[in-house]
Amino acid sequence: MGYYDKYLYENAITWTTDGANAGTVNFREGKFYCTNVCGVLLNKDGYANKCIAEIIGCISKRYVSYVGNPKLMNNVMSEISILIPCLKEQEKIASFLTSIDNLISTQESNISILETYNRGLISKILNQEIRFKDTDGNDYSGWSEKTFDELADYKKGPFGSALKKEIFVPKSNTTKKVYEQQHAIEKDCSIERYFITNEYYEKMKSFSVKKGDIIVSCAGTIGEIYVLPSNTEDGIINQALMRVRINNKIINQKFFITIFDNMISTKGKKLSNGSALKNIPPFADLKKQITLVPCLEEQEKISNFLTSLDNVLQEEKNYLEYLKTLKKGLLQQMFV
């Protein structure tokens, strides 16, 4: 959050007492200040250390109360019982876990650098500072102006509000899935919450989605783009989602997603007349936006190049998840 010219504690264990992250435990090395939703564990004999923090963190979530706003208050934390090794072993465990944390921190930094580098390349490509050539080594023709209305068909969720829960039915062989914002945000079509009858699906078919469609979160957490994969069930979109079907005669899907994402992130705030972009801009404004588009052959080369960048980034993210899983497994073997 920032810095303050005074401090409350030094070398202590802290935990989040309230909210979505209640029960999250950390060792804070050095002097620090904290807010009213931060609990602090102190010990004059040296037990307030990284090892003890990790031991508590392995089990603290079990003690969080999820009635209303999640909470793990002082009186509950003070009653948590743990098994601990001697101080010398604690020091060795802390040193070992710190080395893993350093690997995780370095990997997170590498990913951040790679993401920045990729964004820079995309910007150069869209500004035509980087161009691709045909198989004979010749330049492709110049880019042409297109409106987003020419590039795709857009459909927002029904009625501008959530579907009524009365229409939802249990899943069966004759039902259709309702796709929500969560599907776009988590990039996962397997999430199953709501279903409708085939009869209702026919009435709502203008809001239908199928494999290959693009869905976009368009309220709150906006601009999350997800291409529905080949195993997608037919269904309809609910509120806060937009379905996009591209005109594949003039636009490559990967290239469209790149320029659409760029338009939302760079022009969205201006179109929404606000500093915080909480909703996709109105259709009329969105569809009339002009972009430059190369020929399909160059689009395909650009898309292949961007896909290779995505693959490298995903490998780095997979390694980060591996390190986090490794640490979690080691903690369970040592402490649980």
mmCIF file of C-alpha atoms in Angstrom:
data_model
loop_
_atom_site.group_PDB
_atom_site.id
_atom_site.type_symbol
_atom_site.label_atom_id
_atom_site.label_comp_id
_atom_site.label_asym_id
_atom_site.label_seq_id
_atom_site.Cartn_x
_atom_site.Cartn_y
_atom_site.Cartn_z
ATOM 1 C CA MET A 1 0.000 0.000 0.000
ATOM 2 C CA GLY A 2 2.930 2.327 0.617
ATOM 3 C CA TYR A 3 5.223 3.461 3.403
ATOM 4 C CA TYR A 4 4.830 5.155 6.785
ATOM 5 C CA ASP A 5 7.487 6.876 8.907
ATOM 6 C CA LYS A 6 6.648 4.831 12.026
ATOM 7 C CA TYR A 7 6.454 1.122 12.685
ATOM 8 C CA LEU A 8 4.477 -1.103 15.041
ATOM 9 C CA TYR A 9 6.316 -4.418 14.979
ATOM 10 C CA GLU A 10 9.497 -6.115 13.860
ATOM 11 C CA ASN A 11 10.150 -9.715 12.731
ATOM 12 C CA ALA A 12 6.673 -11.064 13.434
ATOM 13 C CA ILE A 13 4.105 -13.471 12.010
ATOM 14 C CA THR A 14 1.009 -11.825 10.530
ATOM 15 C CA TRP A 15 -2.284 -13.145 9.261
ATOM 16 C CA THR A 16 -5.289 -11.645 7.501
ATOM 17 C CA THR A 17 -8.216 -11.494 9.924
ATOM 18 C CA ASP A 18 -11.057 -10.433 7.602
ATOM 19 C CA GLY A 19 -12.236 -10.799 4.017
ATOM 20 C CA ALA A 20 -11.582 -13.138 1.124
ATOM 21 C CA ASN A 21 -7.962 -13.747 2.224
ATOM 22 C CA ALA A 22 -8.778 -14.419 5.883
ATOM 23 C CA GLY A 23 -6.357 -16.966 7.337
ATOM 24 C CA THR A 24 -3.452 -16.120 5.022
ATOM 25 C CA VAL A 25 -0.270 -16.287 7.138
ATOM 26 C CA ASN A 26 3.156 -14.723 6.460
ATOM 27 C CA PHE A 27 6.391 -14.033 8.277
ATOM 28 C CA ARG A 28 7.287 -10.321 8.097
ATOM 29 C CA GLU A 29 11.009 -9.770 8.348
ATOM 30 C CA GLY A 30 12.128 -6.335 9.523
ATOM 31 C CA LYS A 31 10.081 -3.377 10.734
ATOM 32 C CA PHE A 32 6.528 -2.918 9.512
ATOM 33 C CA TYR A 33 3.224 -1.147 10.055
ATOM 34 C CA CYS A 34 -0.095 -2.909 9.541
ATOM 35 C CA THR A 35 -3.813 -2.178 9.227
ATOM 36 C CA ASN A 36 -6.734 -3.237 11.410
ATOM 37 C CA VAL A 37 -7.390 -6.436 9.385
ATOM 38 C CA CYS A 38 -3.896 -7.753 10.076
ATOM 39 C CA GLY A 39 -3.354 -9.996 13.100
ATOM 40 C CA VAL A 40 0.139 -10.206 14.578
ATOM 41 C CA LEU A 41 1.874 -13.038 16.457
ATOM 42 C CA LEU A 42 4.870 -12.063 18.600
ATOM 43 C CA ASN A 43 7.304 -14.200 20.600
ATOM 44 C CA LYS A 44 10.347 -13.034 22.585
ATOM 45 C CA ASP A 45 11.981 -16.507 22.451
ATOM 46 C CA GLY A 46 12.406 -16.580 18.657
ATOM 47 C CA TYR A 47 9.349 -18.635 17.721
ATOM 48 C CA ALA A 48 7.967 -15.842 15.555
ATOM 49 C CA ASN A 49 9.815 -17.025 12.454
ATOM 50 C CA LYS A 50 9.225 -18.263 8.905
ATOM 51 C CA CYS A 51 9.068 -21.937 9.890
ATOM 52 C CA ILE A 52 6.313 -21.362 12.461
ATOM 53 C CA ALA A 53 4.474 -19.099 10.011
ATOM 54 C CA GLU A 54 4.481 -21.892 7.396
ATOM 55 C CA ILE A 55 3.277 -24.455 9.955
ATOM 56 C CA ILE A 56 0.367 -22.220 10.986
ATOM 57 C CA GLY A 57 -0.362 -21.365 7.349
ATOM 58 C CA CYS A 58 -0.845 -25.058 6.536
ATOM 59 C CA ILE A 59 -3.873 -25.309 8.829
ATOM 60 C CA SER A 60 -5.119 -21.751 9.452
ATOM 61 C CA LYS A 61 -7.788 -21.848 6.715
ATOM 62 C CA ARG A 62 -9.577 -24.610 8.646
ATOM 63 C CA TYR A 63 -10.324 -22.153 11.434
ATOM 64 C CA VAL A 64 -11.767 -19.374 9.277
ATOM 65 C CA SER A 65 -15.444 -18.654 9.901
ATOM 66 C CA TYR A 66 -17.298 -18.298 6.591
ATOM 67 C CA VAL A 67 -20.555 -17.028 8.090
ATOM 68 C CA GLY A 68 -20.975 -13.708 6.301
ATOM 69 C CA ASN A 69 -17.631 -11.950 5.902
ATOM 70 C CA PRO A 70 -14.840 -14.560 6.344
ATOM 71 C CA LYS A 71 -12.986 -14.050 9.643
ATOM 72 C CA LEU A 72 -10.143 -15.527 11.650
ATOM 73 C CA MET A 73 -10.027 -13.452 14.816
ATOM 74 C CA ASN A 74 -7.442 -13.251 17.625
ATOM 75 C CA ASN A 75 -9.335 -15.457 20.069
ATOM 76 C CA VAL A 76 -9.593 -18.264 17.498
ATOM 77 C CA MET A 77 -5.976 -17.970 16.369
ATOM 78 C CA SER A 78 -4.759 -18.094 19.987
ATOM 79 C CA GLU A 79 -6.386 -21.520 20.468
ATOM 80 C CA ILE A 80 -4.821 -23.190 17.403
ATOM 81 C CA SER A 81 -2.519 -25.997 18.522
ATOM 82 C CA ILE A 82 0.529 -26.963 16.424
ATOM 83 C CA LEU A 83 3.496 -29.332 16.627
ATOM 84 C CA ILE A 84 6.863 -27.601 16.262
ATOM 85 C CA PRO A 85 10.485 -28.753 15.969
ATOM 86 C CA CYS A 86 13.360 -27.344 18.034
ATOM 87 C CA LEU A 87 14.686 -23.901 17.184
ATOM 88 C CA LYS A 88 17.742 -25.228 15.314
ATOM 89 C CA GLU A 89 15.564 -27.364 13.039
ATOM 90 C CA GLN A 90 13.191 -24.442 12.595
ATOM 91 C CA GLU A 91 16.117 -22.377 11.295
ATOM 92 C CA LYS A 92 17.075 -25.082 8.765
ATOM 93 C CA ILE A 93 13.474 -25.503 7.609
ATOM 94 C CA ALA A 94 13.076 -21.716 7.283
ATOM 95 C CA SER A 95 16.261 -21.496 5.196
ATOM 96 C CA PHE A 96 15.083 -24.314 2.926
ATOM 97 C CA LEU A 97 11.621 -22.793 2.424
ATOM 98 C CA THR A 98 13.147 -19.370 1.782
ATOM 99 C CA SER A 99 15.189 -20.853 -1.073
ATOM 100 C CA ILE A 100 11.976 -22.206 -2.640
ATOM 101 C CA ASP A 101 10.241 -18.839 -2.138
ATOM 102 C CA ASN A 102 13.176 -17.154 -3.875
ATOM 103 C CA LEU A 103 12.749 -19.514 -6.851
ATOM 104 C CA ILE A 104 9.032 -18.703 -6.964
ATOM 105 C CA SER A 105 9.706 -14.963 -6.708
ATOM 106 C CA THR A 106 12.303 -15.140 -9.491
ATOM 107 C CA GLN A 107 9.938 -17.088 -11.719
ATOM 108 C CA GLU A 108 7.134 -14.566 -11.111
ATOM 109 C CA SER A 109 9.559 -11.787 -12.072
ATOM 110 C CA ASN A 110 10.565 -13.667 -15.238
ATOM 111 C CA ILE A 111 6.914 -14.028 -16.218
ATOM 112 C CA SER A 112 6.272 -10.328 -15.631
ATOM 113 C CA ILE A 113 9.269 -9.404 -17.807
ATOM 114 C CA LEU A 114 8.135 -11.793 -20.541
ATOM 115 C CA GLU A 115 4.590 -10.388 -20.471
ATOM 116 C CA THR A 116 5.947 -6.855 -20.827
ATOM 117 C CA TYR A 117 8.187 -7.964 -23.695
ATOM 118 C CA ASN A 118 5.266 -9.669 -25.457
ATOM 119 C CA ARG A 119 3.061 -6.594 -25.093
ATOM 120 C CA GLY A 120 5.841 -4.529 -26.632
ATOM 121 C CA LEU A 121 6.075 -6.864 -29.626
ATOM 122 C CA ILE A 122 2.306 -6.825 -30.109
ATOM 123 C CA SER A 123 2.325 -3.011 -30.016
ATOM 124 C CA LYS A 124 5.073 -2.910 -32.660
ATOM 125 C CA ILE A 125 3.165 -5.376 -34.859
ATOM 126 C CA LEU A 126 -0.095 -3.415 -34.627
ATOM 127 C CA ASN A 127 1.789 -0.171 -35.375
ATOM 128 C CA GLN A 128 3.378 -1.935 -38.380
ATOM 129 C CA GLU A 129 6.878 -1.400 -37.013
ATOM 130 C CA ILE A 130 7.292 -5.170 -37.456
ATOM 131 C CA ARG A 131 6.043 -6.622 -40.742
ATOM 132 C CA PHE A 132 5.971 -10.147 -42.132
ATOM 133 C CA LYS A 133 6.852 -11.218 -45.676
ATOM 134 C CA ASP A 134 5.386 -13.789 -48.059
ATOM 135 C CA THR A 135 7.119 -17.052 -49.069
ATOM 136 C CA ASP A 136 9.081 -15.209 -51.774
ATOM 137 C CA GLY A 137 10.409 -12.672 -49.274
ATOM 138 C CA ASN A 138 8.211 -9.850 -50.556
ATOM 139 C CA ASP A 139 6.170 -7.420 -48.482
ATOM 140 C CA TYR A 140 2.454 -8.001 -48.244
ATOM 141 C CA SER A 141 0.072 -5.293 -49.405
ATOM 142 C CA GLY A 142 -0.762 -2.397 -47.114
ATOM 143 C CA TRP A 143 -3.176 -2.696 -44.223
ATOM 144 C CA SER A 144 -6.761 -1.555 -44.811
ATOM 145 C CA GLU A 145 -9.193 0.234 -42.537
ATOM 146 C CA LYS A 146 -12.084 -1.792 -41.108
ATOM 147 C CA THR A 147 -14.671 -1.092 -38.447
ATOM 148 C CA PHE A 148 -15.167 -3.698 -35.761
ATOM 149 C CA ASP A 149 -18.727 -4.015 -37.038
ATOM 150 C CA GLU A 150 -17.310 -5.340 -40.331
ATOM 151 C CA LEU A 151 -15.057 -7.840 -38.562
ATOM 152 C CA ALA A 152 -17.566 -9.643 -36.339
ATOM 153 C CA ASP A 153 -21.101 -10.020 -35.046
ATOM 154 C CA TYR A 154 -21.642 -9.147 -31.374
ATOM 155 C CA LYS A 155 -24.380 -10.219 -28.979
ATOM 156 C CA LYS A 156 -24.724 -9.275 -25.312
ATOM 157 C CA GLY A 157 -26.522 -11.377 -22.716
ATOM 158 C CA PRO A 158 -30.336 -11.219 -22.561
ATOM 159 C CA PHE A 159 -32.452 -8.368 -21.267
ATOM 160 C CA GLY A 160 -29.556 -6.552 -19.641
ATOM 161 C CA SER A 161 -30.130 -8.531 -16.428
ATOM 162 C CA ALA A 162 -29.598 -12.030 -15.112
ATOM 163 C CA LEU A 163 -31.868 -14.851 -16.206
ATOM 164 C CA LYS A 164 -34.489 -15.717 -13.600
ATOM 165 C CA LYS A 165 -33.535 -18.765 -11.546
ATOM 166 C CA GLU A 166 -37.022 -20.187 -12.029
ATOM 167 C CA ILE A 167 -36.105 -21.212 -15.568
ATOM 168 C CA PHE A 168 -33.109 -23.294 -14.494
ATOM 169 C CA VAL A 169 -33.462 -27.072 -14.372
ATOM 170 C CA PRO A 170 -31.206 -29.996 -13.373
ATOM 171 C CA LYS A 171 -28.781 -31.189 -16.033
ATOM 172 C CA SER A 172 -30.002 -33.997 -18.294
ATOM 173 C CA ASN A 173 -29.565 -35.316 -21.837
ATOM 174 C CA THR A 174 -32.117 -32.781 -23.079
ATOM 175 C CA THR A 175 -30.869 -29.600 -21.397
ATOM 176 C CA LYS A 176 -28.606 -26.788 -22.555
ATOM 177 C CA LYS A 177 -25.941 -25.016 -20.499
ATOM 178 C CA VAL A 178 -26.065 -21.385 -19.398
ATOM 179 C CA TYR A 179 -22.678 -19.695 -19.866
ATOM 180 C CA GLU A 180 -21.702 -17.032 -17.342
ATOM 181 C CA GLN A 181 -18.939 -14.484 -16.866
ATOM 182 C CA GLN A 182 -17.056 -17.034 -14.769
ATOM 183 C CA HIS A 183 -16.495 -19.180 -17.871
ATOM 184 C CA ALA A 184 -14.655 -16.309 -19.591
ATOM 185 C CA ILE A 185 -12.697 -15.214 -16.532
ATOM 186 C CA GLU A 186 -11.486 -18.715 -15.630
ATOM 187 C CA LYS A 187 -11.061 -19.815 -19.266
ATOM 188 C CA ASP A 188 -12.947 -23.007 -18.480
ATOM 189 C CA CYS A 189 -16.014 -24.319 -20.325
ATOM 190 C CA SER A 190 -16.440 -27.280 -17.939
ATOM 191 C CA ILE A 191 -17.926 -25.158 -15.117
ATOM 192 C CA GLU A 192 -21.503 -26.317 -14.613
ATOM 193 C CA ARG A 193 -24.052 -24.331 -12.611
ATOM 194 C CA TYR A 194 -27.200 -23.621 -14.602
ATOM 195 C CA PHE A 195 -29.138 -25.398 -17.342
ATOM 196 C CA ILE A 196 -32.304 -24.704 -19.307
ATOM 197 C CA THR A 197 -34.735 -26.896 -21.219
ATOM 198 C CA ASN A 198 -34.508 -27.349 -24.978
ATOM 199 C CA GLU A 199 -37.832 -25.550 -25.256
ATOM 200 C CA TYR A 200 -36.474 -22.465 -23.510
ATOM 201 C CA TYR A 201 -33.260 -22.723 -25.509
ATOM 202 C CA GLU A 202 -35.257 -22.438 -28.747
ATOM 203 C CA LYS A 203 -36.866 -19.244 -27.436
ATOM 204 C CA MET A 204 -33.450 -17.818 -26.515
ATOM 205 C CA LYS A 205 -31.553 -19.045 -29.558
ATOM 206 C CA SER A 206 -30.415 -15.561 -30.552
ATOM 207 C CA PHE A 207 -28.206 -15.691 -27.438
ATOM 208 C CA SER A 208 -26.800 -19.124 -28.273
ATOM 209 C CA VAL A 209 -23.129 -20.103 -28.145
ATOM 210 C CA LYS A 210 -21.287 -23.064 -29.599
ATOM 211 C CA LYS A 211 -17.733 -24.303 -30.029
ATOM 212 C CA GLY A 212 -15.464 -21.770 -31.713
ATOM 213 C CA ASP A 213 -17.453 -18.762 -30.470
ATOM 214 C CA ILE A 214 -15.629 -16.056 -28.537
ATOM 215 C CA ILE A 215 -17.098 -14.991 -25.200
ATOM 216 C CA VAL A 216 -16.039 -11.779 -23.447
ATOM 217 C CA SER A 217 -16.714 -10.647 -19.871
ATOM 218 C CA CYS A 218 -18.284 -7.211 -20.155
ATOM 219 C CA ALA A 219 -19.131 -5.950 -16.654
ATOM 220 C CA GLY A 220 -17.054 -5.693 -13.488
ATOM 221 C CA THR A 221 -14.090 -7.840 -14.506
ATOM 222 C CA ILE A 222 -14.158 -6.808 -18.135
ATOM 223 C CA GLY A 223 -12.282 -7.777 -21.241
ATOM 224 C CA GLU A 224 -11.529 -11.409 -20.331
ATOM 225 C CA ILE A 225 -11.623 -13.209 -23.690
ATOM 226 C CA TYR A 226 -12.147 -16.953 -24.121
ATOM 227 C CA VAL A 227 -12.556 -19.052 -27.253
ATOM 228 C CA LEU A 228 -14.986 -21.900 -26.552
ATOM 229 C CA PRO A 229 -13.089 -25.140 -27.321
ATOM 230 C CA SER A 230 -14.174 -28.172 -29.347
ATOM 231 C CA ASN A 231 -15.735 -29.919 -26.320
ATOM 232 C CA THR A 232 -18.103 -27.003 -25.642
ATOM 233 C CA GLU A 233 -21.772 -27.857 -25.121
ATOM 234 C CA ASP A 234 -24.355 -25.756 -26.928
ATOM 235 C CA GLY A 235 -25.995 -23.200 -24.681
ATOM 236 C CA ILE A 236 -26.864 -19.546 -24.167
ATOM 237 C CA ILE A 237 -25.060 -16.600 -22.593
ATOM 238 C CA ASN A 238 -26.281 -14.950 -19.416
ATOM 239 C CA GLN A 239 -25.781 -11.312 -18.434
ATOM 240 C CA ALA A 240 -22.287 -9.757 -18.258
ATOM 241 C CA LEU A 241 -21.178 -11.811 -21.252
ATOM 242 C CA MET A 242 -20.777 -10.944 -24.896
ATOM 243 C CA ARG A 243 -20.709 -13.481 -27.712
ATOM 244 C CA VAL A 244 -18.529 -12.637 -30.702
ATOM 245 C CA ARG A 245 -18.627 -14.458 -34.057
ATOM 246 C CA ILE A 246 -15.963 -13.267 -36.462
ATOM 247 C CA ASN A 247 -16.253 -12.836 -40.202
ATOM 248 C CA ASN A 248 -13.568 -15.375 -41.112
ATOM 249 C CA LYS A 249 -13.558 -14.230 -44.731
ATOM 250 C CA ILE A 250 -11.660 -11.093 -43.728
ATOM 251 C CA ILE A 251 -10.268 -11.747 -40.238
ATOM 252 C CA ASN A 252 -8.214 -14.465 -38.553
ATOM 253 C CA GLN A 253 -9.572 -15.384 -35.111
ATOM 254 C CA LYS A 254 -6.267 -15.012 -33.242
ATOM 255 C CA PHE A 255 -5.554 -11.690 -34.940
ATOM 256 C CA PHE A 256 -9.076 -10.456 -34.165
ATOM 257 C CA ILE A 257 -8.660 -11.310 -30.480
ATOM 258 C CA THR A 258 -5.366 -9.382 -30.460
ATOM 259 C CA ILE A 259 -6.800 -6.190 -31.953
ATOM 260 C CA PHE A 260 -10.063 -6.472 -29.988
ATOM 261 C CA ASP A 261 -8.175 -6.842 -26.706
ATOM 262 C CA ASN A 262 -5.956 -3.910 -27.665
ATOM 263 C CA MET A 263 -8.977 -1.756 -28.509
ATOM 264 C CA ILE A 264 -10.686 -2.519 -25.165
ATOM 265 C CA SER A 265 -7.545 -1.847 -23.131
ATOM 266 C CA THR A 266 -6.469 1.338 -24.959
ATOM 267 C CA LYS A 267 -9.726 2.939 -26.084
ATOM 268 C CA GLY A 268 -12.221 1.448 -23.645
ATOM 269 C CA LYS A 269 -11.740 4.072 -20.944
ATOM 270 C CA LYS A 270 -12.319 6.899 -23.409
ATOM 271 C CA LEU A 271 -15.434 5.224 -24.763
ATOM 272 C CA SER A 272 -16.835 4.597 -21.282
ATOM 273 C CA ASN A 273 -16.167 8.201 -20.138
ATOM 274 C CA GLY A 274 -14.602 7.013 -16.907
ATOM 275 C CA SER A 275 -11.194 6.440 -15.368
ATOM 276 C CA ALA A 276 -12.189 2.970 -14.156
ATOM 277 C CA LEU A 277 -13.484 0.756 -16.956
ATOM 278 C CA LYS A 278 -16.208 -1.402 -15.387
ATOM 279 C CA ASN A 279 -18.343 -2.103 -18.435
ATOM 280 C CA ILE A 280 -17.670 -2.840 -22.082
ATOM 281 C CA PRO A 281 -18.542 0.387 -23.968
ATOM 282 C CA PRO A 282 -21.956 0.636 -25.686
ATOM 283 C CA PHE A 283 -22.339 -1.449 -28.843
ATOM 284 C CA ALA A 284 -22.739 1.563 -31.079
ATOM 285 C CA ASP A 285 -19.413 3.009 -29.908
ATOM 286 C CA LEU A 286 -17.619 -0.311 -29.951
ATOM 287 C CA LYS A 287 -18.712 -1.393 -33.410
ATOM 288 C CA LYS A 288 -17.836 1.871 -35.134
ATOM 289 C CA GLN A 289 -14.220 1.830 -33.917
ATOM 290 C CA ILE A 290 -11.771 1.702 -36.838
ATOM 291 C CA THR A 291 -8.754 -0.581 -36.934
ATOM 292 C CA LEU A 292 -6.110 -1.426 -39.516
ATOM 293 C CA VAL A 293 -6.125 -4.993 -40.822
ATOM 294 C CA PRO A 294 -3.548 -6.752 -43.032
ATOM 295 C CA CYS A 295 -4.428 -9.359 -45.651
ATOM 296 C CA LEU A 296 -5.416 -12.825 -44.408
ATOM 297 C CA GLU A 297 -2.032 -14.319 -45.316
ATOM 298 C CA GLU A 298 -0.161 -11.810 -43.159
ATOM 299 C CA GLN A 299 -2.737 -12.178 -40.407
ATOM 300 C CA GLU A 300 -2.019 -15.912 -40.344
ATOM 301 C CA LYS A 301 1.739 -15.333 -40.035
ATOM 302 C CA ILE A 302 1.165 -12.810 -37.256
ATOM 303 C CA SER A 303 -1.171 -15.222 -35.492
ATOM 304 C CA ASN A 304 1.323 -18.087 -35.683
ATOM 305 C CA PHE A 305 4.028 -15.827 -34.252
ATOM 306 C CA LEU A 306 1.769 -14.642 -31.400
ATOM 307 C CA THR A 307 0.769 -18.230 -30.659
ATOM 308 C CA SER A 308 4.444 -19.144 -30.287
ATOM 309 C CA LEU A 309 4.829 -16.279 -27.792
ATOM 310 C CA ASP A 310 1.776 -17.534 -25.891
ATOM 311 C CA ASN A 311 3.242 -21.036 -25.756
ATOM 312 C CA VAL A 312 6.532 -19.812 -24.289
ATOM 313 C CA LEU A 313 4.685 -17.731 -21.692
ATOM 314 C CA GLN A 314 2.442 -20.671 -20.791
ATOM 315 C CA GLU A 315 5.473 -22.899 -20.244
ATOM 316 C CA GLU A 316 6.861 -20.342 -17.795
ATOM 317 C CA LYS A 317 3.500 -20.170 -15.994
ATOM 318 C CA ASN A 318 3.348 -23.963 -15.848
ATOM 319 C CA TYR A 319 6.791 -24.012 -14.208
ATOM 320 C CA LEU A 320 5.608 -21.433 -11.669
ATOM 321 C CA GLU A 321 2.623 -23.642 -10.822
ATOM 322 C CA TYR A 322 4.991 -26.607 -10.511
ATOM 323 C CA LEU A 323 7.122 -24.705 -7.968
ATOM 324 C CA LYS A 324 4.041 -23.691 -5.955
ATOM 325 C CA THR A 325 2.718 -27.249 -6.013
ATOM 326 C CA LEU A 326 6.141 -28.560 -4.989
ATOM 327 C CA LYS A 327 6.237 -26.202 -2.007
ATOM 328 C CA LYS A 328 2.698 -27.131 -1.016
ATOM 329 C CA GLY A 329 3.534 -30.842 -1.194
ATOM 330 C CA LEU A 330 6.695 -30.392 0.870
ATOM 331 C CA LEU A 331 4.802 -28.412 3.509
ATOM 332 C CA GLN A 332 2.188 -31.148 3.762
ATOM 333 C CA GLN A 333 4.858 -33.814 4.138
ATOM 334 C CA MET A 334 6.702 -31.828 6.810
ATOM 335 C CA PHE A 335 3.858 -30.372 8.835
ATOM 336 C CA VAL A 336 0.491 -31.984 8.156
#
